[in-house]
């Protein structure tokens, strides 16, 4: 391993753990994005990530009804002192119809969920435990209070929230320190910049962008999800990747393509460099968690941490998000944007 290929590290929020400046989203290794074609390659990708300085590994209990936690468990246990393990609770899929989901933020469920995750992962403590989605019917003080009890009991080290509003983040921080907020943030999804990002900066909370590559769309890997992706690929349900929206949104990649060609890099590296650079633009810690199953793609992604876009390039990319057709999800009710 050459030192020039190793990414730098950063503190994940005030009092948070030290992590590589880019993490790894593990969801797609066994869930949501079609069949897992090569399990051995996915496991090799986990090992290679650690060699490259990636230390934040992100999963959730609902990814494959716990199967994703089980998938990464051997790797986590083998490198327990080197990795920062993040998992999440709150989304409860119906086993008979996974599209049907409920959101649980109540204290009894949180305690049940953490014990189940600890068992599947085979660890004594979770480094970063996120509330995956917010149920507004449960006071956030109750949810974060229950999470704080897990810290006091030594089952969890740090707390995180996913898809919360700026005001919800402030309410949570008043109960217990929050290390990180995870939300979709990319060239195509910038709604969190209005309220969530300023609140995180003010409170010293890190931002962990998920889907910084637009679930692969920003890499040019596909255009029409319903025509190009397998029947079990979850992206076929997302409005911006289907129908007329898909073609309109693909046309928005033209400035990304121009920058990539001029620099001799990939579209994905432009998108990731943009995401990494938001740390400087907004003055807070930003640790994107692109997901991949392949070492070659992982190496491409981590290399993007060493690419700095110029002012003209940033200006060319600036208008894209405002022109995107279709929502991030078919139902935006459980996103921060749906409650702002």
mmCIF file of C-alpha atoms in Angstrom:
data_model
loop_
_atom_site.group_PDB
_atom_site.id
_atom_site.type_symbol
_atom_site.label_atom_id
_atom_site.label_comp_id
_atom_site.label_asym_id
_atom_site.label_seq_id
_atom_site.Cartn_x
_atom_site.Cartn_y
_atom_site.Cartn_z
ATOM 1 C CA UNK A 1 0.000 0.000 0.000
ATOM 2 C CA UNK A 2 1.535 3.295 -1.042
ATOM 3 C CA UNK A 3 0.957 6.244 1.257
ATOM 4 C CA UNK A 4 -0.043 8.513 -1.638
ATOM 5 C CA UNK A 5 -3.162 6.408 -2.221
ATOM 6 C CA UNK A 6 -4.304 6.568 1.417
ATOM 7 C CA UNK A 7 -7.028 9.072 2.194
ATOM 8 C CA UNK A 8 -6.722 11.594 5.013
ATOM 9 C CA UNK A 9 -8.776 11.439 8.203
ATOM 10 C CA UNK A 10 -10.985 13.869 10.077
ATOM 11 C CA UNK A 11 -12.919 14.039 13.362
ATOM 12 C CA UNK A 12 -16.559 13.123 12.813
ATOM 13 C CA UNK A 13 -18.120 16.130 14.533
ATOM 14 C CA UNK A 14 -17.252 17.650 17.904
ATOM 15 C CA UNK A 15 -16.176 14.775 20.130
ATOM 16 C CA UNK A 16 -16.831 12.226 17.393
ATOM 17 C CA UNK A 17 -14.492 9.450 16.263
ATOM 18 C CA UNK A 18 -11.596 9.943 13.846
ATOM 19 C CA UNK A 19 -12.526 8.523 10.423
ATOM 20 C CA UNK A 20 -11.264 8.554 6.866
ATOM 21 C CA UNK A 21 -12.557 11.574 4.965
ATOM 22 C CA UNK A 22 -14.600 9.186 2.820
ATOM 23 C CA UNK A 23 -16.560 6.242 4.210
ATOM 24 C CA UNK A 24 -18.092 3.179 2.572
ATOM 25 C CA UNK A 25 -21.802 2.572 2.233
ATOM 26 C CA UNK A 26 -22.298 -1.187 2.508
ATOM 27 C CA UNK A 27 -26.015 -1.426 1.645
ATOM 28 C CA UNK A 28 -25.585 -2.396 -1.998
ATOM 29 C CA UNK A 29 -23.312 -5.309 -1.148
ATOM 30 C CA UNK A 30 -26.356 -7.396 -0.294
ATOM 31 C CA UNK A 31 -29.473 -5.265 -0.734
ATOM 32 C CA UNK A 32 -31.520 -2.979 -3.005
ATOM 33 C CA UNK A 33 -29.356 -2.748 -6.137
ATOM 34 C CA UNK A 34 -30.089 -6.044 -7.825
ATOM 35 C CA UNK A 35 -28.412 -9.408 -7.243
ATOM 36 C CA UNK A 36 -25.053 -9.598 -5.455
ATOM 37 C CA UNK A 37 -23.045 -11.165 -8.252
ATOM 38 C CA UNK A 38 -19.702 -11.713 -6.537
ATOM 39 C CA UNK A 39 -19.636 -12.066 -2.757
ATOM 40 C CA UNK A 40 -15.881 -12.692 -2.705
ATOM 41 C CA UNK A 41 -15.232 -9.432 -4.560
ATOM 42 C CA UNK A 42 -17.505 -7.535 -2.167
ATOM 43 C CA UNK A 43 -15.554 -8.914 0.796
ATOM 44 C CA UNK A 44 -12.260 -8.041 -0.893
ATOM 45 C CA UNK A 45 -13.616 -4.523 -1.368
ATOM 46 C CA UNK A 46 -14.125 -4.174 2.385
ATOM 47 C CA UNK A 47 -10.513 -5.202 3.004
ATOM 48 C CA UNK A 48 -9.180 -2.885 0.301
ATOM 49 C CA UNK A 49 -11.165 0.016 1.726
ATOM 50 C CA UNK A 50 -9.383 -0.321 5.045
ATOM 51 C CA UNK A 51 -6.001 -0.432 3.273
ATOM 52 C CA UNK A 52 -6.892 2.866 1.569
ATOM 53 C CA UNK A 53 -7.733 4.599 4.846
ATOM 54 C CA UNK A 54 -11.512 4.176 4.719
ATOM 55 C CA UNK A 55 -12.562 3.472 8.308
ATOM 56 C CA UNK A 56 -16.272 4.414 8.478
ATOM 57 C CA UNK A 57 -18.398 1.448 7.362
ATOM 58 C CA UNK A 58 -22.123 2.114 7.129
ATOM 59 C CA UNK A 59 -25.004 -0.377 7.297
ATOM 60 C CA UNK A 60 -28.536 -0.534 8.768
ATOM 61 C CA UNK A 61 -30.786 -3.118 10.324
ATOM 62 C CA UNK A 62 -33.389 -2.821 7.551
ATOM 63 C CA UNK A 63 -30.984 -3.570 4.698
ATOM 64 C CA UNK A 64 -32.136 -7.033 3.741
ATOM 65 C CA UNK A 65 -33.936 -7.450 7.087
ATOM 66 C CA UNK A 66 -30.611 -7.699 8.931
ATOM 67 C CA UNK A 67 -28.712 -9.600 6.249
ATOM 68 C CA UNK A 68 -26.409 -6.675 5.440
ATOM 69 C CA UNK A 69 -25.283 -6.439 9.069
ATOM 70 C CA UNK A 70 -24.580 -10.181 9.018
ATOM 71 C CA UNK A 71 -22.688 -9.823 5.720
ATOM 72 C CA UNK A 72 -20.194 -7.266 7.030
ATOM 73 C CA UNK A 73 -19.961 -8.784 10.538
ATOM 74 C CA UNK A 74 -16.919 -11.034 9.919
ATOM 75 C CA UNK A 75 -14.964 -8.104 8.470
ATOM 76 C CA UNK A 76 -15.947 -5.816 11.349
ATOM 77 C CA UNK A 77 -14.935 -8.360 13.981
ATOM 78 C CA UNK A 78 -11.618 -9.103 12.253
ATOM 79 C CA UNK A 79 -10.669 -5.406 12.309
ATOM 80 C CA UNK A 80 -12.633 -4.212 15.327
ATOM 81 C CA UNK A 81 -10.019 -1.750 16.587
ATOM 82 C CA UNK A 82 -9.474 -0.165 13.175
ATOM 83 C CA UNK A 83 -13.012 0.423 11.948
ATOM 84 C CA UNK A 84 -15.824 2.773 12.936
ATOM 85 C CA UNK A 85 -19.038 0.793 12.640
ATOM 86 C CA UNK A 86 -22.228 2.710 11.847
ATOM 87 C CA UNK A 87 -25.655 1.122 11.789
ATOM 88 C CA UNK A 88 -29.214 2.394 12.093
ATOM 89 C CA UNK A 89 -32.667 1.661 13.475
ATOM 90 C CA UNK A 90 -36.214 2.957 12.849
ATOM 91 C CA UNK A 91 -37.386 1.587 9.474
ATOM 92 C CA UNK A 92 -39.426 -1.574 9.954
ATOM 93 C CA UNK A 93 -40.254 -3.281 6.640
ATOM 94 C CA UNK A 94 -43.143 -5.718 6.354
ATOM 95 C CA UNK A 95 -41.427 -9.098 5.718
ATOM 96 C CA UNK A 96 -44.265 -10.100 3.379
ATOM 97 C CA UNK A 97 -44.190 -6.806 1.473
ATOM 98 C CA UNK A 98 -40.895 -4.923 1.942
ATOM 99 C CA UNK A 99 -42.277 -1.856 0.144
ATOM 100 C CA UNK A 100 -44.618 -1.391 3.127
ATOM 101 C CA UNK A 101 -42.718 0.158 6.023
ATOM 102 C CA UNK A 102 -43.412 1.671 9.407
ATOM 103 C CA UNK A 103 -41.161 4.044 11.346
ATOM 104 C CA UNK A 104 -40.476 3.231 15.009
ATOM 105 C CA UNK A 105 -38.743 5.799 17.224
ATOM 106 C CA UNK A 106 -40.186 4.706 20.575
ATOM 107 C CA UNK A 107 -37.984 3.686 23.512
ATOM 108 C CA UNK A 108 -39.044 -0.011 23.672
ATOM 109 C CA UNK A 109 -38.330 -0.475 19.970
ATOM 110 C CA UNK A 110 -34.953 1.275 20.154
ATOM 111 C CA UNK A 111 -33.838 -1.080 22.917
ATOM 112 C CA UNK A 112 -35.076 -4.093 20.971
ATOM 113 C CA UNK A 113 -33.367 -2.880 17.772
ATOM 114 C CA UNK A 114 -29.942 -2.268 19.293
ATOM 115 C CA UNK A 115 -29.843 -5.711 20.894
ATOM 116 C CA UNK A 116 -30.737 -7.326 17.560
ATOM 117 C CA UNK A 117 -28.044 -5.359 15.709
ATOM 118 C CA UNK A 118 -25.397 -6.208 18.315
ATOM 119 C CA UNK A 119 -26.262 -9.894 17.927
ATOM 120 C CA UNK A 120 -26.143 -9.872 14.129
ATOM 121 C CA UNK A 121 -22.881 -7.925 14.059
ATOM 122 C CA UNK A 122 -21.322 -10.005 16.825
ATOM 123 C CA UNK A 123 -19.947 -6.960 18.663
ATOM 124 C CA UNK A 124 -20.369 -5.517 22.154
ATOM 125 C CA UNK A 125 -20.651 -1.884 21.078
ATOM 126 C CA UNK A 126 -21.763 0.104 18.027
ATOM 127 C CA UNK A 127 -19.510 3.070 17.259
ATOM 128 C CA UNK A 128 -22.154 5.274 15.628
ATOM 129 C CA UNK A 129 -25.859 4.513 16.034
ATOM 130 C CA UNK A 130 -28.258 6.436 13.808
ATOM 131 C CA UNK A 131 -31.973 6.994 13.996
ATOM 132 C CA UNK A 132 -32.607 6.102 10.352
ATOM 133 C CA UNK A 133 -35.853 8.031 9.915
ATOM 134 C CA UNK A 134 -37.934 10.322 12.091
ATOM 135 C CA UNK A 135 -41.484 9.591 13.172
ATOM 136 C CA UNK A 136 -42.875 13.034 14.093
ATOM 137 C CA UNK A 137 -45.500 11.405 16.339
ATOM 138 C CA UNK A 138 -42.760 10.465 18.848
ATOM 139 C CA UNK A 139 -41.099 13.407 20.656
ATOM 140 C CA UNK A 140 -37.477 13.588 19.545
ATOM 141 C CA UNK A 141 -36.494 14.080 23.188
ATOM 142 C CA UNK A 142 -37.879 10.606 23.927
ATOM 143 C CA UNK A 143 -36.012 8.975 21.035
ATOM 144 C CA UNK A 144 -32.658 10.664 21.664
ATOM 145 C CA UNK A 145 -33.104 10.131 25.401
ATOM 146 C CA UNK A 146 -33.433 6.402 24.777
ATOM 147 C CA UNK A 147 -30.381 6.475 22.515
ATOM 148 C CA UNK A 148 -28.438 8.346 25.219
ATOM 149 C CA UNK A 149 -29.240 5.524 27.647
ATOM 150 C CA UNK A 150 -27.492 3.127 25.247
ATOM 151 C CA UNK A 151 -24.372 5.310 25.402
ATOM 152 C CA UNK A 152 -24.488 5.294 29.201
ATOM 153 C CA UNK A 153 -24.803 1.491 29.153
ATOM 154 C CA UNK A 154 -21.786 1.069 26.842
ATOM 155 C CA UNK A 155 -23.788 -0.385 23.932
ATOM 156 C CA UNK A 156 -23.237 2.636 21.703
ATOM 157 C CA UNK A 157 -20.362 5.160 21.546
ATOM 158 C CA UNK A 158 -21.762 8.020 19.441
ATOM 159 C CA UNK A 159 -25.205 9.072 18.217
ATOM 160 C CA UNK A 160 -26.312 10.043 14.729
ATOM 161 C CA UNK A 161 -29.528 11.083 13.002
ATOM 162 C CA UNK A 162 -30.616 10.547 9.403
ATOM 163 C CA UNK A 163 -32.958 12.763 7.377
ATOM 164 C CA UNK A 164 -33.811 15.210 10.159
ATOM 165 C CA UNK A 165 -34.582 18.904 9.793
ATOM 166 C CA UNK A 166 -32.387 21.672 11.151
ATOM 167 C CA UNK A 167 -34.798 22.309 14.029
ATOM 168 C CA UNK A 168 -34.988 18.585 14.856
ATOM 169 C CA UNK A 169 -31.190 18.464 14.979
ATOM 170 C CA UNK A 170 -31.129 21.355 17.441
ATOM 171 C CA UNK A 171 -33.769 19.669 19.635
ATOM 172 C CA UNK A 172 -31.773 16.431 19.603
ATOM 173 C CA UNK A 173 -28.473 18.135 20.395
ATOM 174 C CA UNK A 174 -30.075 19.678 23.489
ATOM 175 C CA UNK A 175 -30.639 16.122 24.824
ATOM 176 C CA UNK A 176 -27.314 14.472 23.903
ATOM 177 C CA UNK A 177 -24.369 15.345 21.618
ATOM 178 C CA UNK A 178 -24.963 14.260 18.020
ATOM 179 C CA UNK A 179 -21.821 13.290 16.092
ATOM 180 C CA UNK A 180 -23.267 13.115 12.575
ATOM 181 C CA UNK A 181 -26.307 13.743 10.429
ATOM 182 C CA UNK A 182 -26.753 11.511 7.419
ATOM 183 C CA UNK A 183 -28.797 12.779 4.495
ATOM 184 C CA UNK A 184 -28.841 12.546 0.734
ATOM 185 C CA UNK A 185 -26.494 15.221 -0.646
ATOM 186 C CA UNK A 186 -25.141 15.307 -4.168
ATOM 187 C CA UNK A 187 -25.077 17.348 -7.362
ATOM 188 C CA UNK A 188 -28.707 16.225 -7.804
ATOM 189 C CA UNK A 189 -29.914 16.608 -4.178
ATOM 190 C CA UNK A 190 -29.137 19.811 -2.325
ATOM 191 C CA UNK A 191 -32.270 20.551 -0.279
ATOM 192 C CA UNK A 192 -30.405 20.098 3.024
ATOM 193 C CA UNK A 193 -28.301 23.191 2.325
ATOM 194 C CA UNK A 194 -31.211 25.453 3.306
ATOM 195 C CA UNK A 195 -31.535 24.460 6.970
ATOM 196 C CA UNK A 196 -29.786 21.221 7.901
ATOM 197 C CA UNK A 197 -26.259 22.180 6.832
ATOM 198 C CA UNK A 198 -26.306 25.571 8.647
ATOM 199 C CA UNK A 199 -27.603 23.889 11.819
ATOM 200 C CA UNK A 200 -24.916 21.193 11.633
ATOM 201 C CA UNK A 201 -22.196 23.803 11.126
ATOM 202 C CA UNK A 202 -23.469 25.856 14.073
ATOM 203 C CA UNK A 203 -23.609 22.809 16.373
ATOM 204 C CA UNK A 204 -20.336 21.176 15.277
ATOM 205 C CA UNK A 205 -22.084 18.135 13.806
ATOM 206 C CA UNK A 206 -20.596 16.307 10.814
ATOM 207 C CA UNK A 207 -22.551 15.747 7.602
ATOM 208 C CA UNK A 208 -22.440 12.234 6.136
ATOM 209 C CA UNK A 209 -23.860 12.412 2.600
ATOM 210 C CA UNK A 210 -25.427 9.185 1.387
ATOM 211 C CA UNK A 211 -25.931 8.559 -2.340
ATOM 212 C CA UNK A 212 -23.288 11.181 -3.290
ATOM 213 C CA UNK A 213 -23.198 9.462 -6.703
ATOM 214 C CA UNK A 214 -26.956 9.718 -7.117
ATOM 215 C CA UNK A 215 -27.319 5.932 -6.685
ATOM 216 C CA UNK A 216 -25.059 5.468 -9.720
ATOM 217 C CA UNK A 217 -26.943 7.858 -11.992
ATOM 218 C CA UNK A 218 -24.252 10.551 -11.702
ATOM 219 C CA UNK A 219 -21.640 8.087 -12.956
ATOM 220 C CA UNK A 220 -23.543 7.552 -16.207
ATOM 221 C CA UNK A 221 -23.978 3.869 -15.309
ATOM 222 C CA UNK A 222 -27.638 3.932 -16.358
ATOM 223 C CA UNK A 223 -30.310 6.333 -17.601
ATOM 224 C CA UNK A 224 -33.669 4.543 -17.594
ATOM 225 C CA UNK A 225 -33.879 2.449 -14.411
ATOM 226 C CA UNK A 226 -37.036 0.671 -15.549
ATOM 227 C CA UNK A 227 -35.419 -0.430 -18.822
ATOM 228 C CA UNK A 228 -31.798 -1.023 -17.838
ATOM 229 C CA UNK A 229 -31.833 -2.369 -14.274
ATOM 230 C CA UNK A 230 -32.917 -5.791 -13.017
ATOM 231 C CA UNK A 231 -36.513 -6.287 -11.900
ATOM 232 C CA UNK A 232 -35.470 -6.479 -8.225
ATOM 233 C CA UNK A 233 -33.471 -3.233 -8.322
ATOM 234 C CA UNK A 234 -35.005 -0.712 -5.919
ATOM 235 C CA UNK A 235 -33.979 2.254 -8.092
ATOM 236 C CA UNK A 236 -36.828 1.377 -10.453
ATOM 237 C CA UNK A 237 -39.188 2.868 -7.828
ATOM 238 C CA UNK A 238 -37.479 6.292 -7.696
ATOM 239 C CA UNK A 239 -39.202 9.028 -9.745
ATOM 240 C CA UNK A 240 -36.087 10.768 -11.063
ATOM 241 C CA UNK A 241 -34.722 7.599 -12.683
ATOM 242 C CA UNK A 242 -37.819 6.548 -14.639
ATOM 243 C CA UNK A 243 -40.037 7.793 -17.460
ATOM 244 C CA UNK A 244 -39.525 11.275 -18.884
ATOM 245 C CA UNK A 245 -37.622 12.353 -15.767
ATOM 246 C CA UNK A 246 -34.757 9.958 -16.511
ATOM 247 C CA UNK A 247 -33.981 11.355 -19.956
ATOM 248 C CA UNK A 248 -34.304 14.964 -18.768
ATOM 249 C CA UNK A 249 -31.987 14.320 -15.828
ATOM 250 C CA UNK A 250 -29.413 12.491 -17.953
ATOM 251 C CA UNK A 251 -29.084 15.633 -20.071
ATOM 252 C CA UNK A 252 -28.109 17.561 -16.922
ATOM 253 C CA UNK A 253 -24.887 15.557 -16.713
ATOM 254 C CA UNK A 254 -23.361 17.431 -19.656
ATOM 255 C CA UNK A 255 -21.256 19.849 -17.522
ATOM 256 C CA UNK A 256 -20.124 16.892 -15.378
ATOM 257 C CA UNK A 257 -19.066 15.101 -18.546
ATOM 258 C CA UNK A 258 -17.190 18.159 -19.857
ATOM 259 C CA UNK A 259 -15.209 18.535 -16.630
ATOM 260 C CA UNK A 260 -14.433 14.813 -16.525
ATOM 261 C CA UNK A 261 -13.175 14.784 -20.109
ATOM 262 C CA UNK A 262 -11.059 17.907 -19.626
ATOM 263 C CA UNK A 263 -9.378 16.428 -16.541
ATOM 264 C CA UNK A 264 -9.185 12.823 -17.711
ATOM 265 C CA UNK A 265 -11.234 11.559 -14.770
ATOM 266 C CA UNK A 266 -14.595 9.802 -14.443
ATOM 267 C CA UNK A 267 -18.028 11.397 -14.033
ATOM 268 C CA UNK A 268 -18.246 9.787 -10.626
ATOM 269 C CA UNK A 269 -14.985 11.387 -9.528
ATOM 270 C CA UNK A 270 -16.322 14.824 -10.482
ATOM 271 C CA UNK A 271 -19.486 14.179 -8.440
ATOM 272 C CA UNK A 272 -17.530 12.893 -5.443
ATOM 273 C CA UNK A 273 -14.971 15.692 -5.590
ATOM 274 C CA UNK A 274 -17.897 18.137 -5.500
ATOM 275 C CA UNK A 275 -19.354 16.365 -2.452
ATOM 276 C CA UNK A 276 -16.012 16.301 -0.619
ATOM 277 C CA UNK A 277 -15.463 19.980 -1.385
ATOM 278 C CA UNK A 278 -18.694 20.991 0.336
ATOM 279 C CA UNK A 279 -16.698 20.787 3.566
ATOM 280 C CA UNK A 280 -14.770 23.890 2.471
ATOM 281 C CA UNK A 281 -17.769 25.563 0.850
ATOM 282 C CA UNK A 282 -19.952 25.297 3.961
ATOM 283 C CA UNK A 283 -17.346 25.163 6.723
ATOM 284 C CA UNK A 284 -18.134 21.835 8.372
ATOM 285 C CA UNK A 285 -16.946 18.229 8.360
ATOM 286 C CA UNK A 286 -18.277 16.239 5.384
ATOM 287 C CA UNK A 287 -17.688 12.477 5.035
ATOM 288 C CA UNK A 288 -19.521 11.028 2.004
ATOM 289 C CA UNK A 289 -20.290 7.297 2.004
ATOM 290 C CA UNK A 290 -20.433 6.146 -1.625
ATOM 291 C CA UNK A 291 -21.284 2.478 -1.942
ATOM 292 C CA UNK A 292 -19.635 -0.083 -4.182
ATOM 293 C CA UNK A 293 -19.085 -3.838 -4.403
ATOM 294 C CA UNK A 294 -15.885 -3.616 -6.456
ATOM 295 C CA UNK A 295 -12.288 -2.748 -5.591
ATOM 296 C CA UNK A 296 -11.714 -0.926 -8.872
ATOM 297 C CA UNK A 297 -14.638 1.406 -8.212
ATOM 298 C CA UNK A 298 -13.559 1.885 -4.597
ATOM 299 C CA UNK A 299 -10.080 2.974 -5.721
ATOM 300 C CA UNK A 300 -11.651 5.404 -8.180
ATOM 301 C CA UNK A 301 -13.896 6.808 -5.436
ATOM 302 C CA UNK A 302 -11.152 7.314 -2.856
ATOM 303 C CA UNK A 303 -8.934 8.974 -5.473
ATOM 304 C CA UNK A 304 -11.633 11.644 -5.779
ATOM 305 C CA UNK A 305 -10.679 12.895 -2.281
ATOM 306 C CA UNK A 306 -7.495 14.280 -3.875
ATOM 307 C CA UNK A 307 -9.272 16.171 -6.682
ATOM 308 C CA UNK A 308 -10.016 19.845 -6.124
ATOM 309 C CA UNK A 309 -12.462 21.553 -8.446
ATOM 310 C CA UNK A 310 -11.788 25.127 -9.518
ATOM 311 C CA UNK A 311 -14.165 28.051 -9.146
ATOM 312 C CA UNK A 312 -15.214 27.860 -12.810
ATOM 313 C CA UNK A 313 -15.927 24.153 -12.495
ATOM 314 C CA UNK A 314 -17.981 24.629 -9.348
ATOM 315 C CA UNK A 315 -19.912 27.398 -11.087
ATOM 316 C CA UNK A 316 -20.671 25.110 -14.049
ATOM 317 C CA UNK A 317 -22.062 22.467 -11.663
ATOM 318 C CA UNK A 318 -24.046 24.904 -9.518
ATOM 319 C CA UNK A 319 -27.315 25.020 -11.545
ATOM 320 C CA UNK A 320 -27.773 21.246 -11.882
ATOM 321 C CA UNK A 321 -29.740 20.455 -8.713
ATOM 322 C CA UNK A 322 -32.299 23.157 -9.369
ATOM 323 C CA UNK A 323 -33.162 21.594 -12.726
ATOM 324 C CA UNK A 324 -33.626 17.970 -11.602
ATOM 325 C CA UNK A 325 -36.987 16.405 -12.466
ATOM 326 C CA UNK A 326 -38.697 14.124 -9.927
ATOM 327 C CA UNK A 327 -38.346 13.639 -6.186
ATOM 328 C CA UNK A 328 -35.649 11.747 -4.302
ATOM 329 C CA UNK A 329 -38.309 9.228 -3.256
ATOM 330 C CA UNK A 330 -41.840 8.480 -4.388
ATOM 331 C CA UNK A 331 -42.935 9.502 -0.864
ATOM 332 C CA UNK A 332 -40.890 12.338 0.632
ATOM 333 C CA UNK A 333 -42.814 12.369 3.947
ATOM 334 C CA UNK A 334 -39.983 10.768 5.919
ATOM 335 C CA UNK A 335 -37.205 12.996 4.607
ATOM 336 C CA UNK A 336 -36.012 16.259 6.124
ATOM 337 C CA UNK A 337 -37.254 18.106 3.032
ATOM 338 C CA UNK A 338 -40.721 16.643 3.549
ATOM 339 C CA UNK A 339 -40.938 18.245 7.001
ATOM 340 C CA UNK A 340 -39.080 21.541 6.554
#
